[in-house]
Tab-separated table of C-alpha atoms in Angstrom:
chain	number	residue	atom	x	y	z
A	1	MET	CA	-37.820	27.836	-52.779
A	2	ASN	CA	-36.638	31.118	-54.265
A	3	THR	CA	-35.931	32.409	-50.796
A	4	ASN	CA	-33.598	29.516	-50.053
A	5	HIS	CA	-31.899	29.996	-53.399
A	6	GLU	CA	-31.306	33.642	-52.608
A	7	GLU	CA	-29.907	32.722	-49.221
A	8	THR	CA	-27.370	30.354	-50.766
A	9	THR	CA	-26.348	32.722	-53.538
A	10	SER	CA	-26.112	35.964	-51.595
A	11	LYS	CA	-23.022	35.262	-49.490
A	12	VAL	CA	-20.475	36.743	-51.928
A	13	PRO	CA	-20.833	39.842	-54.130
A	14	GLU	CA	-21.231	39.994	-57.868
A	15	VAL	CA	-17.834	40.350	-59.520
A	16	ALA	CA	-18.065	43.698	-61.310
A	17	LEU	CA	-15.960	46.865	-61.557
A	18	LEU	CA	-16.999	48.043	-58.074
A	19	PHE	CA	-15.829	44.737	-56.608
A	20	TRP	CA	-12.311	45.258	-57.962
A	21	ILE	CA	-12.168	48.915	-56.871
A	22	ILE	CA	-13.072	47.997	-53.291
A	23	LYS	CA	-10.776	44.950	-53.406
A	24	ILE	CA	-7.740	47.052	-54.350
A	25	ALA	CA	-8.570	49.573	-51.623
A	26	ALA	CA	-8.958	46.725	-49.117
A	27	THR	CA	-5.591	45.226	-50.033
A	28	THR	CA	-3.904	48.605	-49.699
A	29	LEU	CA	-5.607	49.091	-46.326
A	30	GLY	CA	-4.364	45.650	-45.314
A	31	GLU	CA	-0.796	46.752	-46.026
A	32	THR	CA	-0.977	50.045	-44.132
A	33	GLY	CA	-3.114	48.618	-41.327
A	34	GLY	CA	-0.955	45.541	-40.902
A	35	ASP	CA	2.216	47.646	-40.811
A	36	ALA	CA	0.590	50.049	-38.343
A	37	VAL	CA	-0.002	47.249	-35.836
A	38	SER	CA	3.205	45.264	-36.374
A	39	MET	CA	5.613	48.179	-36.879
A	40	SER	CA	4.134	51.496	-35.706
A	41	MET	CA	2.753	49.879	-32.530
A	42	ASP	CA	5.974	47.860	-32.287
A	43	LEU	CA	4.129	44.598	-31.566
A	44	GLY	CA	6.163	42.584	-34.032
A	45	TYR	CA	5.051	40.362	-36.889
A	46	LEU	CA	4.214	37.273	-34.822
A	47	VAL	CA	1.994	39.047	-32.291
A	48	ALA	CA	0.306	41.095	-35.008
A	49	THR	CA	-0.324	37.924	-37.028
A	50	GLY	CA	-1.918	36.303	-33.981
A	51	ILE	CA	-4.209	39.294	-33.462
A	52	PHE	CA	-5.273	39.502	-37.095
A	53	PHE	CA	-5.665	35.731	-37.429
A	54	ALA	CA	-8.058	35.722	-34.470
A	55	ILE	CA	-10.062	38.519	-36.136
A	56	PHE	CA	-9.988	36.551	-39.403
A	57	VAL	CA	-11.383	33.402	-37.742
A	58	VAL	CA	-14.191	35.346	-36.034
A	59	ALA	CA	-15.058	37.165	-39.278
A	60	VAL	CA	-15.136	33.927	-41.302
A	61	ILE	CA	-17.382	32.233	-38.733
A	62	ALA	CA	-19.740	35.230	-38.858
A	63	GLN	CA	-19.672	35.226	-42.666
A	64	ILE	CA	-20.455	31.506	-42.883
A	65	SER	CA	-23.197	31.807	-40.256
A	66	ALA	CA	-24.922	34.649	-42.114
A	67	LYS	CA	-28.028	33.738	-44.102
A	68	ARG	CA	-27.497	36.223	-46.900
A	69	PHE	CA	-24.981	38.636	-48.386
A	70	HIS	CA	-24.001	41.488	-46.064
A	71	PRO	CA	-21.556	43.863	-47.804
A	72	ILE	CA	-20.103	45.199	-44.539
A	73	LEU	CA	-19.524	41.698	-43.162
A	74	TYR	CA	-18.060	40.429	-46.423
A	75	TRP	CA	-15.594	43.296	-46.802
A	76	THR	CA	-14.683	43.179	-43.111
A	77	THR	CA	-13.682	39.561	-43.696
A	78	ILE	CA	-11.686	40.572	-46.788
A	79	ILE	CA	-9.855	43.229	-44.742
A	80	ALA	CA	-9.155	40.581	-42.094
A	81	THR	CA	-7.584	38.316	-44.729
A	82	THR	CA	-5.453	41.085	-46.149
A	83	THR	CA	-4.162	42.336	-42.785
A	84	VAL	CA	-3.265	38.838	-41.591
A	85	GLY	CA	-1.743	38.283	-45.038
A	86	THR	CA	0.484	41.326	-44.596
A	87	THR	CA	1.853	40.395	-41.190
A	88	LEU	CA	2.105	36.659	-41.970
A	89	ALA	CA	4.059	37.317	-45.167
A	90	ASP	CA	6.368	39.743	-43.349
A	91	PHE	CA	6.892	37.156	-40.608
A	92	ALA	CA	7.743	34.449	-43.170
A	93	ASP	CA	9.969	36.717	-45.252
A	94	ARG	CA	11.836	38.511	-42.486
A	95	SER	CA	11.509	36.757	-39.124
A	96	LEU	CA	11.959	33.240	-40.515
A	97	GLY	CA	14.845	34.449	-42.664
A	98	ILE	CA	13.716	32.765	-45.893
A	99	GLY	CA	13.625	36.040	-47.828
A	100	TYR	CA	11.064	37.365	-50.284
A	101	ALA	CA	11.783	34.714	-52.915
A	102	GLY	CA	11.498	31.905	-50.383
A	103	GLY	CA	8.338	33.341	-48.856
A	104	THR	CA	6.776	33.844	-52.265
A	105	SER	CA	7.588	30.266	-53.302
A	106	LEU	CA	6.228	28.792	-50.069
A	107	LEU	CA	3.022	30.810	-50.207
A	108	PHE	CA	2.484	30.036	-53.893
A	109	ALA	CA	2.713	26.330	-53.064
A	110	LEU	CA	0.190	26.748	-50.228
A	111	LEU	CA	-2.203	28.641	-52.490
A	112	MET	CA	-1.984	26.051	-55.269
A	113	GLY	CA	-2.471	23.315	-52.685
A	114	SER	CA	-5.583	25.036	-51.338
A	115	LEU	CA	-7.072	25.385	-54.826
A	116	PHE	CA	-6.193	21.776	-55.665
A	117	ILE	CA	-7.832	20.373	-52.501
A	118	TRP	CA	-10.879	22.593	-53.041
A	119	TYR	CA	-11.227	21.386	-56.626
A	120	ARG	CA	-10.747	17.717	-55.728
A	121	SER	CA	-13.268	17.994	-52.914
A	122	LEU	CA	-16.065	19.931	-54.640
A	123	GLY	CA	-15.257	19.729	-58.370
A	124	SER	CA	-14.976	23.498	-58.925
A	125	VAL	CA	-13.180	26.542	-57.545
A	126	SER	CA	-15.522	29.031	-59.183
A	127	VAL	CA	-16.955	31.710	-56.892
A	128	ASP	CA	-20.346	30.974	-58.462
A	129	THR	CA	-20.370	27.668	-56.582
A	130	VAL	CA	-19.677	29.128	-53.135
A	131	SER	CA	-23.049	28.249	-51.634
A	132	SER	CA	-22.293	25.846	-48.783
A	133	PRO	CA	-20.342	26.139	-45.524
A	134	LYS	CA	-17.691	23.724	-46.848
A	135	ALA	CA	-17.225	25.741	-50.036
A	136	GLU	CA	-17.045	28.948	-48.003
A	137	VAL	CA	-14.280	27.536	-45.811
A	138	TYR	CA	-12.250	26.665	-48.931
A	139	TYR	CA	-13.039	30.088	-50.395
A	140	TRP	CA	-11.788	32.035	-47.380
A	141	VAL	CA	-8.713	29.870	-46.783
A	142	THR	CA	-7.771	30.297	-50.448
A	143	ILE	CA	-8.320	34.044	-50.225
A	144	MET	CA	-6.160	34.253	-47.096
A	145	PHE	CA	-3.319	32.413	-48.854
A	146	SER	CA	-3.709	34.601	-51.960
A	147	GLN	CA	-3.519	37.753	-49.852
A	148	THR	CA	-0.396	36.501	-48.087
A	149	LEU	CA	1.231	35.487	-51.369
A	150	GLY	CA	0.414	38.870	-52.859
A	151	THR	CA	2.149	40.680	-50.000
A	152	ALA	CA	5.328	38.630	-50.415
A	153	LEU	CA	5.225	39.005	-54.197
A	154	GLY	CA	4.745	42.764	-53.957
A	155	ASP	CA	7.629	43.166	-51.511
A	156	TRP	CA	9.868	40.932	-53.640
A	157	THR	CA	9.122	42.973	-56.771
A	158	ALA	CA	9.621	46.355	-55.102
A	159	ASP	CA	12.681	45.492	-53.024
A	160	THR	CA	14.602	42.430	-54.248
A	161	ALA	CA	13.845	42.960	-57.945
A	162	GLY	CA	14.727	46.631	-57.533
A	163	LEU	CA	11.645	48.046	-59.263
A	164	GLY	CA	10.631	50.244	-56.350
A	165	TYR	CA	7.065	50.943	-55.284
A	166	SER	CA	6.027	52.932	-58.350
A	167	GLY	CA	7.692	50.420	-60.662
A	168	GLY	CA	5.968	47.537	-58.889
A	169	ALA	CA	2.609	49.293	-59.145
A	170	LEU	CA	3.120	49.773	-62.887
A	171	VAL	CA	4.038	46.101	-63.374
A	172	PHE	CA	1.043	44.730	-61.505
A	173	GLY	CA	-1.261	47.344	-63.029
A	174	ALA	CA	-0.105	46.256	-66.488
A	175	LEU	CA	-0.626	42.581	-65.631
A	176	LEU	CA	-4.151	43.307	-64.406
A	177	THR	CA	-4.826	45.174	-67.654
A	178	LEU	CA	-3.770	42.065	-69.576
A	179	VAL	CA	-6.108	39.936	-67.463
A	180	ALA	CA	-8.969	42.336	-68.206
A	181	ALA	CA	-8.170	42.178	-71.923
A	182	ALA	CA	-8.154	38.380	-71.760
A	183	TYR	CA	-11.562	38.472	-70.083
A	184	TYR	CA	-13.120	40.512	-72.877
A	185	TRP	CA	-11.280	39.187	-75.911
A	186	THR	CA	-10.338	35.566	-75.230
A	187	SER	CA	-12.077	32.358	-74.168
A	188	ILE	CA	-9.717	31.673	-71.249
A	189	SER	CA	-11.510	30.172	-68.245
A	190	ARG	CA	-13.301	32.904	-66.299
A	191	THR	CA	-12.441	31.085	-63.069
A	192	THR	CA	-8.726	31.120	-63.934
A	193	LEU	CA	-8.889	34.815	-64.811
A	194	PHE	CA	-10.758	35.639	-61.587
A	195	TRP	CA	-8.182	34.008	-59.322
A	196	THR	CA	-5.321	35.469	-61.363
A	197	ALA	CA	-6.788	38.961	-60.968
A	198	PHE	CA	-7.570	38.342	-57.303
A	199	ILE	CA	-3.964	37.365	-56.625
A	200	LEU	CA	-2.509	40.266	-58.635
A	201	THR	CA	-4.607	42.938	-56.889
A	202	ARG	CA	-2.872	42.029	-53.621
A	203	PRO	CA	0.711	42.879	-54.646
A	204	LEU	CA	-0.657	46.000	-56.321
A	205	GLY	CA	-2.201	46.998	-52.998
A	206	ALA	CA	1.006	46.053	-51.191
A	207	VAL	CA	3.254	48.290	-53.268
A	208	VAL	CA	0.725	51.148	-53.235
A	209	GLY	CA	0.433	50.834	-49.451
A	210	ASP	CA	4.217	50.858	-49.084
A	211	PHE	CA	4.419	53.837	-51.434
A	212	LEU	CA	2.036	55.752	-49.176
A	213	ASP	CA	3.754	55.123	-45.858
A	214	LYS	CA	7.436	54.453	-46.531
A	215	PRO	CA	10.034	57.256	-46.016
A	216	LEU	CA	10.855	59.676	-48.811
A	217	ASN	CA	14.419	58.378	-49.072
A	218	ALA	CA	12.989	54.875	-49.634
A	219	GLY	CA	10.778	56.040	-52.489
A	220	GLY	CA	7.575	56.513	-50.479
A	221	LEU	CA	5.378	59.484	-49.559
A	222	ALA	CA	6.117	59.231	-45.816
A	223	LEU	CA	2.439	59.392	-44.823
A	224	SER	CA	1.438	58.201	-41.389
A	225	ARG	CA	0.254	54.576	-41.520
A	226	TYR	CA	-2.693	55.601	-39.374
A	227	THR	CA	-3.621	58.451	-41.721
A	228	ALA	CA	-3.300	56.299	-44.832
A	229	SER	CA	-5.376	53.540	-43.221
A	230	ALA	CA	-8.089	55.991	-42.167
A	231	VAL	CA	-8.336	57.508	-45.659
A	232	LEU	CA	-8.568	54.053	-47.261
A	233	PHE	CA	-11.182	52.957	-44.726
A	234	VAL	CA	-13.341	56.021	-45.428
A	235	PHE	CA	-13.008	55.441	-49.190
A	236	MET	CA	-14.099	51.815	-48.825
A	237	ALA	CA	-17.015	52.739	-46.589
A	238	ALA	CA	-18.155	55.357	-49.107
A	239	CYS	CA	-18.056	52.822	-51.936
A	240	ILE	CA	-20.015	50.264	-49.920
A	241	PHE	CA	-22.722	52.647	-48.695
A	242	ILE	CA	-23.124	54.809	-51.805
A	243	PHE	CA	-22.996	52.124	-54.477
A	244	PRO	CA	-25.148	49.072	-53.755
A	245	GLN	CA	-23.693	45.660	-54.486
A	246	ARG	CA	-25.656	42.685	-55.713
A	247	ALA	CA	-25.098	39.129	-54.611
A	248	ALA	CA	-23.439	36.731	-57.027
A	249	LYS	CA	-25.690	34.292	-58.822
A	250	GLN	CA	-25.175	30.613	-58.212
A	251	ALA	CA	-24.046	28.459	-61.125
A	252	HIS	CA	-26.651	25.874	-62.113
């Protein structure tokens, strides 16, 4: 009986400091990696979105089929959501011509709709309850929408709002600090705080990724997207292999 319990509770990692460190690195990698395929390889946003969406579907199927928590598989799926989020948001914002504000509004509505349907269907959107294939599907669809929203929100803040990449990073870093303070010093729902933090780490990664690879005259460091992606990938791999992660415990 304990074995089955472990199998149902070991599909997602425990939410601790290491989780957020790797998550921010993954979102930044999604920005540089997504831009590398869509822009540096000159494939365009639509083709790049198709490629990354196919990878996302395969990764989610593998994740749901797994019997226990596999850190490499889990974070591969996260990277898949963040890369498809980057190219999909860019496609919505730029190719569809609805702009950053329009893209952000549309994606926010999709994210809220995903959370609402998940809650109505299963009665909770807490990660502690992700222990069935149906819950996992909702979990990964919601994450994909949150990653896409975060990309659009990050671009809107840095470009349209005129804060620049460093300014955007400071804003989202400050907001995440407030979420952390609320976690320790208030009784606000832990589920609400988790999804708020999860969403905010994406625009933080987006503006940091843009800061790394955009030209100097645009406020970036002008690093190669391939170089930035490789460095972020190595950092993530080091975190995963050096520091063991535990599986999240299921809510009773």
